[in-house]
Amino acid sequence: MPSRVEKTAEDIKALRIQGARNIAKAAVAALNYAVEDSKAKTVDGVKADMIRAVFALSAARPTEPMLRNYLGKSIAFAGAEAASLRQSDAPKFRQLVLGKNMRMLREMDADIEKLKKHGSALLADGMTVVTHCHSSTVTGVIIAAHRQGKKLKVFACETRPRFQGRITAEELAKAGLDVTLSVDMGVDRHLKKADIVLVGADAITATGDLINKVGTAGLAHLASLHSVSFFSCAETYKYDPLTKYGVREKIEERDVREVWEKPARRVKISNPAFDATAARYINGYITEVGIVPPSAIAEAAMRKIKGGNDAEQ
Ligand code: RUB
């Protein structure tokens, strides 16, 4: 039987757990499974099991800095605590790490509430919103505005090949919103009547570029042609600090059978999970620290990621 960590990694890979926030939350919870299920009797042994879990979880989806930032923070904490403990202090070490990871999960919940406040303030009564894929952050913002009594119209792109747009449409309809599912390439006509585009984020680079579900870049280009504002709803933890040093965000290539189960002979298939939208097409990032222009996102994110303000106090 697969371990609880392997099961989580499998669920992330197969998109049973989908979207950067849900992935990061599941990965932090799985790191606690690794600590709880570890048979090691020493501090270093438990830490080694944690590191193995971090590798397995990070490999599940390569374009997920939020997952990497949080798991990295947990490992750094574990390393610092281990340095001041005896090897026989494994039970205490376990408790410390479990507590740290629980605080990180609470931080994610607190951040999303702050983000929803900033995002919903941007949405005015009567607006038409276009979105793409399923971002729990975007749906959270839209539902928050709806609950404030604002009447919104939403167009959700279906998002081939895995149709995450259906999750968005169903979630918004259940919350009482006026929502229409649009075929991906049909979005141009809806943009003509739209006021704003809201998408999520898997990764944000040092230059303020956005990596999100494939199709986002095309949507941004069309929004620009129609002079429709384009925002990404993203916690600062989506920032990838390595991009500051020239490391390019890896774009996950998924199994071609998602596109065509039994393709005709000699047909090549391309199935990237994400694409990159240049900063110049983005009006701003809606984050937990406010609405931040792409040019300032790296600094805001590093302040948060390095700051250790994960409700530790
Ligand atoms: C999901 C996707 C979402 C971001 C943000 O892609 O691109 O826009 O992950 O989601 P996939 P959230 O379905 O391949 O995971 O706002 O929930 O973090």
mmCIF file of C-alpha atoms and ligand atoms in Angstrom:
data_model
loop_
_atom_site.group_PDB
_atom_site.id
_atom_site.type_symbol
_atom_site.label_atom_id
_atom_site.label_comp_id
_atom_site.label_asym_id
_atom_site.label_seq_id
_atom_site.Cartn_x
_atom_site.Cartn_y
_atom_site.Cartn_z
ATOM 1 C CA MET A 1 0.000 0.000 0.000
ATOM 2 C CA PRO A 2 1.428 3.443 -0.861
ATOM 3 C CA SER A 3 2.393 5.649 2.066
ATOM 4 C CA ARG A 4 0.261 8.683 2.864
ATOM 5 C CA VAL A 5 2.956 10.905 1.327
ATOM 6 C CA GLU A 6 3.032 8.819 -1.887
ATOM 7 C CA LYS A 7 -0.761 8.918 -2.044
ATOM 8 C CA THR A 8 -0.764 12.745 -1.778
ATOM 9 C CA ALA A 9 1.968 13.024 -4.445
ATOM 10 C CA GLU A 10 -0.076 10.747 -6.729
ATOM 11 C CA ASP A 11 -3.248 12.793 -6.159
ATOM 12 C CA ILE A 12 -1.359 16.004 -7.000
ATOM 13 C CA LYS A 13 0.132 14.494 -10.164
ATOM 14 C CA ALA A 14 -3.243 13.184 -11.377
ATOM 15 C CA LEU A 15 -4.947 16.585 -10.680
ATOM 16 C CA ARG A 16 -7.226 15.012 -8.058
ATOM 17 C CA ILE A 17 -5.718 17.817 -5.983
ATOM 18 C CA GLN A 18 -5.580 20.808 -8.321
ATOM 19 C CA GLY A 19 -4.554 24.482 -8.208
ATOM 20 C CA ALA A 20 -1.419 25.887 -6.585
ATOM 21 C CA ARG A 21 -2.942 26.684 -3.158
ATOM 22 C CA ASN A 22 -4.652 23.338 -2.760
ATOM 23 C CA ILE A 23 -1.437 21.637 -3.866
ATOM 24 C CA ALA A 24 0.688 23.605 -1.358
ATOM 25 C CA LYS A 25 -1.764 22.949 1.474
ATOM 26 C CA ALA A 26 -1.932 19.231 0.707
ATOM 27 C CA ALA A 27 1.874 19.054 0.505
ATOM 28 C CA VAL A 28 2.357 20.710 3.914
ATOM 29 C CA ALA A 29 -0.246 18.360 5.408
ATOM 30 C CA ALA A 30 1.601 15.431 3.779
ATOM 31 C CA LEU A 31 4.874 16.593 5.309
ATOM 32 C CA ASN A 32 3.197 16.148 8.656
ATOM 33 C CA TYR A 33 2.193 12.612 7.610
ATOM 34 C CA ALA A 34 5.885 11.958 6.893
ATOM 35 C CA VAL A 35 6.785 13.135 10.410
ATOM 36 C CA GLU A 36 3.956 11.190 12.066
ATOM 37 C CA ASP A 37 4.577 7.991 10.096
ATOM 38 C CA SER A 38 8.398 8.066 10.386
ATOM 39 C CA LYS A 39 9.753 5.017 12.219
ATOM 40 C CA ALA A 40 13.051 6.810 12.922
ATOM 41 C CA LYS A 41 14.251 6.989 16.531
ATOM 42 C CA THR A 42 16.661 9.906 16.075
ATOM 43 C CA VAL A 43 16.247 13.562 15.124
ATOM 44 C CA ASP A 44 18.358 13.097 11.990
ATOM 45 C CA GLY A 45 16.312 10.039 11.019
ATOM 46 C CA VAL A 46 13.017 11.970 11.177
ATOM 47 C CA LYS A 47 14.597 14.853 9.283
ATOM 48 C CA ALA A 48 15.793 12.466 6.547
ATOM 49 C CA ASP A 49 12.224 11.133 6.182
ATOM 50 C CA MET A 50 10.999 14.728 5.870
ATOM 51 C CA ILE A 51 13.530 15.471 3.145
ATOM 52 C CA ARG A 52 12.515 12.345 1.206
ATOM 53 C CA ALA A 53 8.897 13.523 1.408
ATOM 54 C CA VAL A 54 9.844 17.010 0.178
ATOM 55 C CA PHE A 55 11.537 15.507 -2.909
ATOM 56 C CA ALA A 56 8.543 13.269 -3.686
ATOM 57 C CA LEU A 57 6.013 16.084 -3.245
ATOM 58 C CA SER A 58 8.028 18.692 -5.184
ATOM 59 C CA ALA A 59 8.464 16.282 -8.097
ATOM 60 C CA ALA A 60 4.694 15.730 -8.368
ATOM 61 C CA ARG A 61 4.252 19.060 -10.196
ATOM 62 C CA PRO A 62 7.362 20.995 -11.193
ATOM 63 C CA THR A 63 5.784 24.447 -11.683
ATOM 64 C CA GLU A 64 4.699 25.073 -8.081
ATOM 65 C CA PRO A 65 6.876 27.543 -6.128
ATOM 66 C CA MET A 66 4.207 27.994 -3.431
ATOM 67 C CA LEU A 67 4.628 24.329 -2.534
ATOM 68 C CA ARG A 68 8.425 24.624 -2.678
ATOM 69 C CA ASN A 69 8.517 27.859 -0.641
ATOM 70 C CA TYR A 70 6.430 26.382 2.170
ATOM 71 C CA LEU A 71 8.185 22.992 2.227
ATOM 72 C CA GLY A 72 11.551 24.795 2.119
ATOM 73 C CA LYS A 73 10.525 26.930 5.070
ATOM 74 C CA SER A 74 9.582 23.836 7.046
ATOM 75 C CA ILE A 75 12.890 22.102 6.267
ATOM 76 C CA ALA A 76 14.864 25.239 7.248
ATOM 77 C CA PHE A 77 12.962 25.338 10.541
ATOM 78 C CA ALA A 78 13.594 21.623 11.111
ATOM 79 C CA GLY A 79 17.321 22.074 10.423
ATOM 80 C CA ALA A 80 17.611 24.956 12.884
ATOM 81 C CA GLU A 81 15.734 23.066 15.626
ATOM 82 C CA ALA A 82 17.702 19.857 15.008
ATOM 83 C CA ALA A 83 20.952 21.728 15.549
ATOM 84 C CA SER A 84 20.037 22.475 19.172
ATOM 85 C CA LEU A 85 18.548 19.070 20.058
ATOM 86 C CA ARG A 86 20.100 15.728 21.053
ATOM 87 C CA GLN A 87 19.570 12.822 18.651
ATOM 88 C CA SER A 88 17.385 11.147 21.288
ATOM 89 C CA ASP A 89 15.038 14.169 21.305
ATOM 90 C CA ALA A 90 13.108 12.809 18.305
ATOM 91 C CA PRO A 91 9.669 13.038 20.041
ATOM 92 C CA LYS A 92 10.248 16.720 20.877
ATOM 93 C CA PHE A 93 11.563 17.376 17.352
ATOM 94 C CA ARG A 94 8.428 15.781 15.893
ATOM 95 C CA GLN A 95 6.167 18.015 17.989
ATOM 96 C CA LEU A 96 8.082 21.159 17.017
ATOM 97 C CA VAL A 97 7.904 20.400 13.287
ATOM 98 C CA LEU A 98 4.245 19.352 13.398
ATOM 99 C CA GLY A 99 3.456 22.632 15.175
ATOM 100 C CA LYS A 100 5.388 24.696 12.637
ATOM 101 C CA ASN A 101 3.564 23.053 9.734
ATOM 102 C CA MET A 102 0.177 23.610 11.376
ATOM 103 C CA ARG A 103 1.044 27.305 11.804
ATOM 104 C CA MET A 104 1.967 27.500 8.107
ATOM 105 C CA LEU A 105 -1.420 26.030 7.179
ATOM 106 C CA ARG A 106 -3.119 28.615 9.371
ATOM 107 C CA GLU A 107 -1.050 31.341 7.713
ATOM 108 C CA MET A 108 -2.342 30.230 4.300
ATOM 109 C CA ASP A 109 -5.930 30.452 5.559
ATOM 110 C CA ALA A 110 -5.367 33.910 7.058
ATOM 111 C CA ASP A 111 -3.660 35.157 3.873
ATOM 112 C CA ILE A 112 -6.484 34.087 1.603
ATOM 113 C CA GLU A 113 -8.996 35.989 3.741
ATOM 114 C CA LYS A 114 -6.887 39.175 3.468
ATOM 115 C CA LEU A 115 -6.492 38.651 -0.283
ATOM 116 C CA LYS A 116 -10.244 38.229 -0.745
ATOM 117 C CA LYS A 117 -10.807 41.604 0.941
ATOM 118 C CA HIS A 118 -8.416 43.381 -1.461
ATOM 119 C CA GLY A 119 -9.773 41.544 -4.500
ATOM 120 C CA SER A 120 -13.467 41.957 -3.754
ATOM 121 C CA ALA A 121 -12.956 45.702 -3.210
ATOM 122 C CA LEU A 122 -11.802 45.899 -6.824
ATOM 123 C CA LEU A 123 -15.046 44.385 -8.133
ATOM 124 C CA ALA A 124 -17.945 46.812 -8.478
ATOM 125 C CA ASP A 125 -21.649 46.063 -8.762
ATOM 126 C CA GLY A 126 -22.648 45.164 -12.330
ATOM 127 C CA MET A 127 -19.197 44.104 -13.531
ATOM 128 C CA THR A 128 -18.566 41.336 -16.024
ATOM 129 C CA VAL A 129 -15.603 39.134 -15.120
ATOM 130 C CA VAL A 130 -13.737 36.685 -17.338
ATOM 131 C CA THR A 131 -11.671 33.911 -15.795
ATOM 132 C CA HIS A 132 -9.754 30.845 -16.928
ATOM 133 C CA CYS A 133 -9.149 27.378 -15.463
ATOM 134 C CA HIS A 134 -9.963 26.854 -11.783
ATOM 135 C CA SER A 135 -8.227 29.050 -9.263
ATOM 136 C CA SER A 136 -9.551 28.740 -5.716
ATOM 137 C CA THR A 137 -8.171 32.250 -5.129
ATOM 138 C CA VAL A 138 -10.163 33.750 -8.015
ATOM 139 C CA THR A 139 -13.393 31.981 -7.071
ATOM 140 C CA GLY A 140 -12.823 33.096 -3.461
ATOM 141 C CA VAL A 141 -12.547 36.738 -4.552
ATOM 142 C CA ILE A 142 -15.617 36.557 -6.821
ATOM 143 C CA ILE A 143 -17.758 34.818 -4.188
ATOM 144 C CA ALA A 144 -16.651 37.358 -1.543
ATOM 145 C CA ALA A 145 -17.779 40.236 -3.808
ATOM 146 C CA HIS A 146 -21.065 38.422 -4.539
ATOM 147 C CA ARG A 147 -21.688 38.044 -0.786
ATOM 148 C CA GLN A 148 -21.186 41.793 -0.411
ATOM 149 C CA GLY A 149 -24.291 42.157 -2.586
ATOM 150 C CA LYS A 150 -22.533 43.012 -5.858
ATOM 151 C CA LYS A 151 -24.219 41.618 -8.952
ATOM 152 C CA LEU A 152 -21.559 40.086 -11.181
ATOM 153 C CA LYS A 153 -21.622 38.236 -14.473
ATOM 154 C CA VAL A 154 -18.859 35.675 -14.959
ATOM 155 C CA PHE A 155 -17.547 33.971 -18.086
ATOM 156 C CA ALA A 156 -15.353 30.955 -17.313
ATOM 157 C CA CYS A 157 -13.210 29.422 -20.060
ATOM 158 C CA GLU A 158 -13.607 25.654 -20.160
ATOM 159 C CA THR A 159 -9.819 25.059 -20.152
ATOM 160 C CA ARG A 160 -9.006 22.098 -22.299
ATOM 161 C CA PRO A 161 -7.816 19.405 -22.056
ATOM 162 C CA ARG A 162 -8.809 18.795 -18.409
ATOM 163 C CA PHE A 163 -11.821 21.154 -18.255
ATOM 164 C CA GLN A 164 -11.012 22.803 -14.923
ATOM 165 C CA GLY A 165 -13.347 25.635 -16.060
ATOM 166 C CA ARG A 166 -16.236 23.323 -15.225
ATOM 167 C CA ILE A 167 -15.095 23.244 -11.582
ATOM 168 C CA THR A 168 -15.101 27.061 -11.601
ATOM 169 C CA ALA A 169 -18.513 27.292 -13.242
ATOM 170 C CA GLU A 170 -20.075 24.751 -10.899
ATOM 171 C CA GLU A 171 -18.579 26.373 -7.781
ATOM 172 C CA LEU A 172 -19.764 29.850 -8.798
ATOM 173 C CA ALA A 173 -23.226 28.644 -9.825
ATOM 174 C CA LYS A 174 -23.603 26.877 -6.461
ATOM 175 C CA ALA A 175 -22.703 30.153 -4.742
ATOM 176 C CA GLY A 176 -25.540 31.854 -6.671
ATOM 177 C CA LEU A 177 -23.544 33.671 -9.364
ATOM 178 C CA ASP A 178 -24.583 34.290 -12.955
ATOM 179 C CA VAL A 179 -21.952 32.177 -14.717
ATOM 180 C CA THR A 180 -21.474 31.060 -18.326
ATOM 181 C CA LEU A 181 -18.987 28.410 -19.422
ATOM 182 C CA SER A 182 -17.302 29.454 -22.660
ATOM 183 C CA VAL A 183 -15.342 27.320 -25.092
ATOM 184 C CA ASP A 184 -11.739 28.497 -24.832
ATOM 185 C CA MET A 185 -11.441 30.086 -28.256
ATOM 186 C CA GLY A 186 -14.865 31.724 -27.910
ATOM 187 C CA VAL A 187 -13.702 34.081 -25.197
ATOM 188 C CA ASP A 188 -13.009 36.991 -27.553
ATOM 189 C CA ARG A 189 -16.696 37.869 -27.856
ATOM 190 C CA HIS A 190 -17.164 37.835 -24.078
ATOM 191 C CA LEU A 191 -14.127 40.067 -23.592
ATOM 192 C CA LYS A 192 -15.828 42.715 -25.718
ATOM 193 C CA LYS A 193 -18.390 43.116 -22.903
ATOM 194 C CA ALA A 194 -16.051 42.428 -19.980
ATOM 195 C CA ASP A 195 -14.734 44.838 -17.358
ATOM 196 C CA ILE A 196 -11.982 42.734 -15.875
ATOM 197 C CA VAL A 197 -10.087 39.468 -16.280
ATOM 198 C CA LEU A 198 -9.130 37.619 -13.097
ATOM 199 C CA VAL A 199 -6.836 34.604 -13.266
ATOM 200 C CA GLY A 200 -4.824 32.685 -10.684
ATOM 201 C CA ALA A 201 -1.087 32.072 -10.579
ATOM 202 C CA ASP A 202 1.141 29.065 -10.313
ATOM 203 C CA ALA A 203 4.361 31.047 -10.358
ATOM 204 C CA ILE A 204 5.484 34.655 -10.472
ATOM 205 C CA THR A 205 8.945 35.526 -11.728
ATOM 206 C CA ALA A 206 11.437 38.211 -10.641
ATOM 207 C CA THR A 207 10.420 40.359 -13.621
ATOM 208 C CA GLY A 208 6.752 40.146 -12.615
ATOM 209 C CA ASP A 209 5.795 37.690 -15.357
ATOM 210 C CA LEU A 210 3.002 35.266 -14.585
ATOM 211 C CA ILE A 211 3.014 31.505 -15.081
ATOM 212 C CA ASN A 212 -0.531 30.139 -15.059
ATOM 213 C CA LYS A 213 -2.715 27.577 -16.827
ATOM 214 C CA VAL A 214 -2.010 27.304 -20.547
ATOM 215 C CA GLY A 215 -4.250 29.774 -22.363
ATOM 216 C CA THR A 216 -3.689 32.558 -19.842
ATOM 217 C CA ALA A 217 -1.170 34.371 -22.076
ATOM 218 C CA GLY A 218 -3.557 34.350 -25.059
ATOM 219 C CA LEU A 219 -6.330 35.652 -22.812
ATOM 220 C CA ALA A 220 -4.060 38.475 -21.606
ATOM 221 C CA HIS A 221 -3.204 39.443 -25.185
ATOM 222 C CA LEU A 222 -6.879 39.566 -26.142
ATOM 223 C CA ALA A 223 -7.740 41.519 -22.986
ATOM 224 C CA SER A 224 -5.094 44.054 -23.948
ATOM 225 C CA LEU A 225 -6.589 44.369 -27.471
ATOM 226 C CA HIS A 226 -9.999 45.058 -25.903
ATOM 227 C CA SER A 227 -8.553 47.375 -23.196
ATOM 228 C CA VAL A 228 -9.878 45.114 -20.442
ATOM 229 C CA SER A 229 -7.972 45.169 -17.130
ATOM 230 C CA PHE A 230 -6.087 41.981 -16.356
ATOM 231 C CA PHE A 231 -5.259 40.958 -12.777
ATOM 232 C CA SER A 232 -3.826 37.824 -11.218
ATOM 233 C CA CYS A 233 -5.038 36.782 -7.765
ATOM 234 C CA ALA A 234 -1.995 35.299 -6.071
ATOM 235 C CA GLU A 235 -0.483 35.018 -2.621
ATOM 236 C CA THR A 236 3.077 36.321 -2.502
ATOM 237 C CA TYR A 237 4.236 32.749 -1.820
ATOM 238 C CA LYS A 238 3.673 32.036 -5.535
ATOM 239 C CA TYR A 239 6.847 34.006 -6.226
ATOM 240 C CA ASP A 240 9.826 31.902 -7.285
ATOM 241 C CA PRO A 241 12.962 33.442 -5.678
ATOM 242 C CA LEU A 242 15.293 31.480 -7.980
ATOM 243 C CA THR A 243 14.083 33.419 -11.031
ATOM 244 C CA LYS A 244 16.011 36.396 -9.641
ATOM 245 C CA TYR A 245 19.181 34.487 -10.488
ATOM 246 C CA GLY A 246 18.161 33.701 -14.045
ATOM 247 C CA VAL A 247 16.603 30.291 -13.361
ATOM 248 C CA ARG A 248 13.672 29.857 -15.727
ATOM 249 C CA GLU A 249 10.427 28.496 -14.313
ATOM 250 C CA LYS A 250 10.036 24.976 -15.659
ATOM 251 C CA ILE A 251 6.790 24.528 -17.591
ATOM 252 C CA GLU A 252 5.281 21.123 -16.882
ATOM 253 C CA GLU A 253 4.595 18.998 -19.977
ATOM 254 C CA ARG A 254 1.760 16.604 -19.295
ATOM 255 C CA ASP A 255 0.853 13.241 -20.773
ATOM 256 C CA VAL A 256 -0.235 13.679 -24.414
ATOM 257 C CA ARG A 257 -3.085 11.201 -23.871
ATOM 258 C CA GLU A 258 -4.884 13.982 -21.955
ATOM 259 C CA VAL A 259 -5.242 15.681 -25.366
ATOM 260 C CA TRP A 260 -5.906 12.673 -27.599
ATOM 261 C CA GLU A 261 -6.224 9.177 -26.193
ATOM 262 C CA LYS A 262 -5.382 7.363 -29.447
ATOM 263 C CA PRO A 263 -3.878 9.928 -31.841
ATOM 264 C CA ALA A 264 -3.578 9.351 -35.580
ATOM 265 C CA ARG A 265 -0.171 8.141 -36.714
ATOM 266 C CA ARG A 266 2.570 10.758 -37.202
ATOM 267 C CA VAL A 267 0.599 13.448 -35.366
ATOM 268 C CA LYS A 268 2.726 15.113 -32.704
ATOM 269 C CA ILE A 269 0.960 16.495 -29.648
ATOM 270 C CA SER A 270 1.910 19.358 -27.390
ATOM 271 C CA ASN A 271 0.408 19.473 -23.872
ATOM 272 C CA PRO A 272 2.058 22.115 -21.688
ATOM 273 C CA ALA A 273 0.202 22.675 -18.407
ATOM 274 C CA PHE A 274 1.102 26.366 -18.201
ATOM 275 C CA ASP A 275 2.265 29.384 -20.181
ATOM 276 C CA ALA A 276 3.970 32.682 -19.392
ATOM 277 C CA THR A 277 2.241 36.065 -19.520
ATOM 278 C CA ALA A 278 4.601 39.029 -19.753
ATOM 279 C CA ALA A 279 4.402 41.584 -16.954
ATOM 280 C CA ARG A 280 3.392 44.337 -19.384
ATOM 281 C CA TYR A 281 -0.019 42.705 -19.870
ATOM 282 C CA ILE A 282 -0.715 42.564 -16.139
ATOM 283 C CA ASN A 283 -2.300 45.522 -14.323
ATOM 284 C CA GLY A 284 -1.516 44.057 -10.941
ATOM 285 C CA TYR A 285 -1.267 41.113 -8.592
ATOM 286 C CA ILE A 286 -4.032 40.916 -6.007
ATOM 287 C CA THR A 287 -2.187 39.583 -2.962
ATOM 288 C CA GLU A 288 -2.656 39.303 0.786
ATOM 289 C CA VAL A 289 -0.565 42.470 1.210
ATOM 290 C CA GLY A 290 -2.666 44.499 -1.235
ATOM 291 C CA ILE A 291 -2.667 45.107 -4.983
ATOM 292 C CA VAL A 292 0.916 45.095 -6.175
ATOM 293 C CA PRO A 293 2.174 46.058 -9.662
ATOM 294 C CA PRO A 294 4.332 43.436 -11.416
ATOM 295 C CA SER A 295 7.391 45.686 -10.997
ATOM 296 C CA ALA A 296 7.084 45.530 -7.186
ATOM 297 C CA ILE A 297 5.946 41.944 -6.674
ATOM 298 C CA ALA A 298 9.419 40.426 -6.180
ATOM 299 C CA GLU A 299 10.249 42.788 -3.346
ATOM 300 C CA ALA A 300 6.855 42.385 -1.655
ATOM 301 C CA ALA A 301 7.129 38.611 -1.913
ATOM 302 C CA MET A 302 10.648 38.372 -0.528
ATOM 303 C CA ARG A 303 9.673 40.575 2.422
ATOM 304 C CA LYS A 304 6.908 38.083 3.194
ATOM 305 C CA ILE A 305 8.750 34.828 2.467
ATOM 306 C CA LYS A 306 11.838 35.805 4.455
ATOM 307 C CA GLY A 307 9.810 37.570 7.141
ATOM 308 C CA GLY A 308 8.782 34.449 9.076
ATOM 309 C CA ASN A 309 5.380 35.998 9.829
ATOM 310 C CA ASP A 310 3.571 32.681 9.728
ATOM 311 C CA ALA A 311 1.540 33.424 12.847
ATOM 312 C CA GLU A 312 4.512 32.025 14.805
ATOM 313 C CA GLN A 313 4.189 34.594 17.541
HETATM 314 C C1 RUB B 1 -4.500 25.493 -12.048
HETATM 315 C C2 RUB B 1 -4.168 26.914 -12.366
HETATM 316 C C3 RUB B 1 -4.618 27.922 -11.359
HETATM 317 C C4 RUB B 1 -3.459 28.193 -10.392
HETATM 318 C C5 RUB B 1 -3.913 29.013 -9.195
HETATM 319 O O1 RUB B 1 -3.842 24.586 -12.908
HETATM 320 O O2 RUB B 1 -3.513 27.246 -13.322
HETATM 321 O O3 RUB B 1 -4.952 29.124 -11.981
HETATM 322 O O4 RUB B 1 -2.924 26.975 -9.912
HETATM 323 O O5 RUB B 1 -4.835 28.283 -8.433
HETATM 324 P P1 RUB B 1 -4.010 23.000 -12.641
HETATM 325 P P2 RUB B 1 -5.108 28.704 -6.910
HETATM 326 O O6 RUB B 1 -5.465 22.691 -12.740
HETATM 327 O O7 RUB B 1 -3.169 22.363 -13.686
HETATM 328 O O8 RUB B 1 -3.467 22.727 -11.232
HETATM 329 O O9 RUB B 1 -5.577 30.117 -6.961
HETATM 330 O O10 RUB B 1 -6.154 27.738 -6.430
HETATM 331 O O11 RUB B 1 -3.821 28.590 -6.181
#
